[in-house]
């Protein structure tokens, strides 16, 4: 997963026409560490359909405020600079829930591309 450390690189990544999922995490977040073991598998499974970027919310606090990122990990799908869908909850996210979100992100991205 490509790590993005500033707002400029984030904006460049989400401007692409393909679906890009931004994953907001933090080093101190236990739920963020919980998803780490299976995220590489998800990246492979969705290769060619979704690009993933990872941001540490503590490195980009202004961007997180602008995007209203309150809980982490948070997932937001973008295409062409436009937010498509987000997955934010205060509960620990399971692999299945993340896969459902990614499938939905592809659906929304395809629907808007038509």
PDB file of C-alpha atoms in Angstrom:
ATOM      1  CA  UNK A   1       0.000   0.000   0.000  1.00  0.00           C
ATOM      2  CA  UNK A   2       1.419   3.345  -1.008  1.00  0.00           C
ATOM      3  CA  UNK A   3       2.038   5.560   2.011  1.00  0.00           C
ATOM      4  CA  UNK A   4       1.107   9.204   1.514  1.00  0.00           C
ATOM      5  CA  UNK A   5       2.588  11.742   3.910  1.00  0.00           C
ATOM      6  CA  UNK A   6       1.098  15.058   2.792  1.00  0.00           C
ATOM      7  CA  UNK A   7      -2.026  16.673   1.422  1.00  0.00           C
ATOM      8  CA  UNK A   8      -0.500  17.400  -2.000  1.00  0.00           C
ATOM      9  CA  UNK A   9       0.316  13.721  -2.664  1.00  0.00           C
ATOM     10  CA  UNK A  10      -3.118  12.707  -1.357  1.00  0.00           C
ATOM     11  CA  UNK A  11      -4.881  15.052  -3.792  1.00  0.00           C
ATOM     12  CA  UNK A  12      -2.766  13.792  -6.703  1.00  0.00           C
ATOM     13  CA  UNK A  13      -3.619  10.176  -5.831  1.00  0.00           C
ATOM     14  CA  UNK A  14      -7.388  10.681  -5.551  1.00  0.00           C
ATOM     15  CA  UNK A  15      -7.621  12.764  -8.755  1.00  0.00           C
ATOM     16  CA  UNK A  16      -7.080   9.642 -10.872  1.00  0.00           C
ATOM     17  CA  UNK A  17     -10.093   8.286 -12.734  1.00  0.00           C
ATOM     18  CA  UNK A  18      -9.659   4.821 -11.219  1.00  0.00           C
ATOM     19  CA  UNK A  19     -11.110   4.055  -7.807  1.00  0.00           C
ATOM     20  CA  UNK A  20      -8.615   4.956  -5.089  1.00  0.00           C
ATOM     21  CA  UNK A  21      -9.231   3.970  -1.489  1.00  0.00           C
ATOM     22  CA  UNK A  22      -7.598   6.115   1.160  1.00  0.00           C
ATOM     23  CA  UNK A  23      -7.040   4.282   4.443  1.00  0.00           C
ATOM     24  CA  UNK A  24      -6.573   6.611   7.400  1.00  0.00           C
ATOM     25  CA  UNK A  25      -4.673   4.985  10.271  1.00  0.00           C
ATOM     26  CA  UNK A  26      -2.392   5.831  13.200  1.00  0.00           C
ATOM     27  CA  UNK A  27       0.555   4.027  14.747  1.00  0.00           C
ATOM     28  CA  UNK A  28      -1.100   3.975  18.178  1.00  0.00           C
ATOM     29  CA  UNK A  29      -4.436   2.543  16.912  1.00  0.00           C
ATOM     30  CA  UNK A  30      -5.056  -1.093  17.945  1.00  0.00           C
ATOM     31  CA  UNK A  31      -7.867  -1.539  15.409  1.00  0.00           C
ATOM     32  CA  UNK A  32      -5.511  -0.293  12.679  1.00  0.00           C
ATOM     33  CA  UNK A  33      -2.984  -2.979  13.640  1.00  0.00           C
ATOM     34  CA  UNK A  34      -5.786  -5.570  13.605  1.00  0.00           C
ATOM     35  CA  UNK A  35      -6.392  -5.091   9.846  1.00  0.00           C
ATOM     36  CA  UNK A  36      -2.690  -5.085   8.874  1.00  0.00           C
ATOM     37  CA  UNK A  37      -2.291  -8.879   8.439  1.00  0.00           C
ATOM     38  CA  UNK A  38      -5.009  -9.201   5.778  1.00  0.00           C
ATOM     39  CA  UNK A  39      -4.757  -5.872   3.946  1.00  0.00           C
ATOM     40  CA  UNK A  40      -1.969  -7.095   1.569  1.00  0.00           C
ATOM     41  CA  UNK A  41      -4.251  -9.972   0.496  1.00  0.00           C
ATOM     42  CA  UNK A  42      -7.074  -7.522  -0.185  1.00  0.00           C
ATOM     43  CA  UNK A  43      -4.738  -5.325  -2.216  1.00  0.00           C
ATOM     44  CA  UNK A  44      -3.830  -8.332  -4.387  1.00  0.00           C
ATOM     45  CA  UNK A  45      -7.470  -9.428  -4.718  1.00  0.00           C
ATOM     46  CA  UNK A  46      -8.532  -5.952  -5.899  1.00  0.00           C
ATOM     47  CA  UNK A  47      -5.434  -5.216  -8.012  1.00  0.00           C
ATOM     48  CA  UNK A  48      -6.349  -3.558 -11.287  1.00  0.00           C
ATOM     49  CA  UNK A  49      -9.686  -2.405  -9.880  1.00  0.00           C
ATOM     50  CA  UNK A  50      -8.696  -0.343  -6.832  1.00  0.00           C
ATOM     51  CA  UNK A  51      -5.559   1.573  -5.873  1.00  0.00           C
ATOM     52  CA  UNK A  52      -4.852   1.883  -2.166  1.00  0.00           C
ATOM     53  CA  UNK A  53      -3.120   4.677  -0.301  1.00  0.00           C
ATOM     54  CA  UNK A  54      -2.441   4.858   3.419  1.00  0.00           C
ATOM     55  CA  UNK A  55      -2.263   8.009   5.500  1.00  0.00           C
ATOM     56  CA  UNK A  56      -1.299   8.479   9.132  1.00  0.00           C
ATOM     57  CA  UNK A  57      -3.967  10.795  10.501  1.00  0.00           C
ATOM     58  CA  UNK A  58      -1.373  12.394  12.805  1.00  0.00           C
ATOM     59  CA  UNK A  59       0.682  13.502   9.759  1.00  0.00           C
ATOM     60  CA  UNK A  60      -2.258  15.177   7.999  1.00  0.00           C
ATOM     61  CA  UNK A  61      -4.502  16.647  10.738  1.00  0.00           C
ATOM     62  CA  UNK A  62      -5.857  19.479   8.551  1.00  0.00           C
ATOM     63  CA  UNK A  63      -6.862  17.040   5.816  1.00  0.00           C
ATOM     64  CA  UNK A  64      -8.533  14.777   8.380  1.00  0.00           C
ATOM     65  CA  UNK A  65     -10.470  17.735   9.716  1.00  0.00           C
ATOM     66  CA  UNK A  66     -11.513  18.741   6.204  1.00  0.00           C
ATOM     67  CA  UNK A  67     -12.665  15.157   5.439  1.00  0.00           C
ATOM     68  CA  UNK A  68     -14.282  14.771   8.860  1.00  0.00           C
ATOM     69  CA  UNK A  69     -12.143  11.761   9.814  1.00  0.00           C
ATOM     70  CA  UNK A  70     -13.042  11.110  13.432  1.00  0.00           C
ATOM     71  CA  UNK A  71     -12.589   7.367  13.913  1.00  0.00           C
ATOM     72  CA  UNK A  72      -9.788   5.217  12.589  1.00  0.00           C
ATOM     73  CA  UNK A  73      -9.190   3.185  10.641  1.00  0.00           C
ATOM     74  CA  UNK A  74     -11.359   5.017   8.135  1.00  0.00           C
ATOM     75  CA  UNK A  75     -11.750   4.053   4.490  1.00  0.00           C
ATOM     76  CA  UNK A  76     -12.803   6.553   1.818  1.00  0.00           C
ATOM     77  CA  UNK A  77     -13.107   5.691  -1.879  1.00  0.00           C
ATOM     78  CA  UNK A  78     -12.451   8.396  -4.464  1.00  0.00           C
ATOM     79  CA  UNK A  79     -12.542   8.660  -8.240  1.00  0.00           C
ATOM     80  CA  UNK A  80     -11.644  11.760 -10.211  1.00  0.00           C
ATOM     81  CA  UNK A  81     -11.172  13.691  -6.973  1.00  0.00           C
ATOM     82  CA  UNK A  82     -14.753  13.005  -5.912  1.00  0.00           C
ATOM     83  CA  UNK A  83     -15.643  11.014  -2.809  1.00  0.00           C
ATOM     84  CA  UNK A  84     -17.658   7.956  -3.782  1.00  0.00           C
ATOM     85  CA  UNK A  85     -18.331   6.213  -0.496  1.00  0.00           C
ATOM     86  CA  UNK A  86     -16.813   5.864   2.970  1.00  0.00           C
ATOM     87  CA  UNK A  87     -16.592   3.179   5.632  1.00  0.00           C
ATOM     88  CA  UNK A  88     -16.302   4.669   9.075  1.00  0.00           C
ATOM     89  CA  UNK A  89     -17.523   3.118  12.296  1.00  0.00           C
ATOM     90  CA  UNK A  90     -16.399   3.052  15.887  1.00  0.00           C
ATOM     91  CA  UNK A  91     -16.358  -0.755  15.837  1.00  0.00           C
ATOM     92  CA  UNK A  92     -13.420  -2.930  14.783  1.00  0.00           C
ATOM     93  CA  UNK A  93     -13.636  -3.602  11.045  1.00  0.00           C
ATOM     94  CA  UNK A  94     -13.563  -7.195   9.840  1.00  0.00           C
ATOM     95  CA  UNK A  95     -12.088  -8.455   6.590  1.00  0.00           C
ATOM     96  CA  UNK A  96     -15.597  -9.264   5.340  1.00  0.00           C
ATOM     97  CA  UNK A  97     -16.863  -5.744   6.089  1.00  0.00           C
ATOM     98  CA  UNK A  98     -13.883  -4.208   4.295  1.00  0.00           C
ATOM     99  CA  UNK A  99     -14.458  -6.490   1.282  1.00  0.00           C
ATOM    100  CA  UNK A 100     -18.133  -5.423   1.172  1.00  0.00           C
ATOM    101  CA  UNK A 101     -17.028  -1.778   1.244  1.00  0.00           C
ATOM    102  CA  UNK A 102     -14.506  -2.346  -1.566  1.00  0.00           C
ATOM    103  CA  UNK A 103     -17.104  -4.133  -3.717  1.00  0.00           C
ATOM    104  CA  UNK A 104     -19.515  -1.265  -3.169  1.00  0.00           C
ATOM    105  CA  UNK A 105     -16.791   1.288  -4.012  1.00  0.00           C
ATOM    106  CA  UNK A 106     -16.259  -0.457  -7.364  1.00  0.00           C
ATOM    107  CA  UNK A 107     -20.027  -0.480  -8.021  1.00  0.00           C
ATOM    108  CA  UNK A 108     -20.357   3.229  -7.287  1.00  0.00           C
ATOM    109  CA  UNK A 109     -17.253   4.057  -9.323  1.00  0.00           C
ATOM    110  CA  UNK A 110     -18.563   2.085 -12.316  1.00  0.00           C
ATOM    111  CA  UNK A 111     -22.017   3.674 -12.052  1.00  0.00           C
ATOM    112  CA  UNK A 112     -20.562   7.185 -12.058  1.00  0.00           C
ATOM    113  CA  UNK A 113     -18.244   6.399 -14.956  1.00  0.00           C
ATOM    114  CA  UNK A 114     -21.207   5.663 -17.240  1.00  0.00           C
TER     115      UNK A 114
END
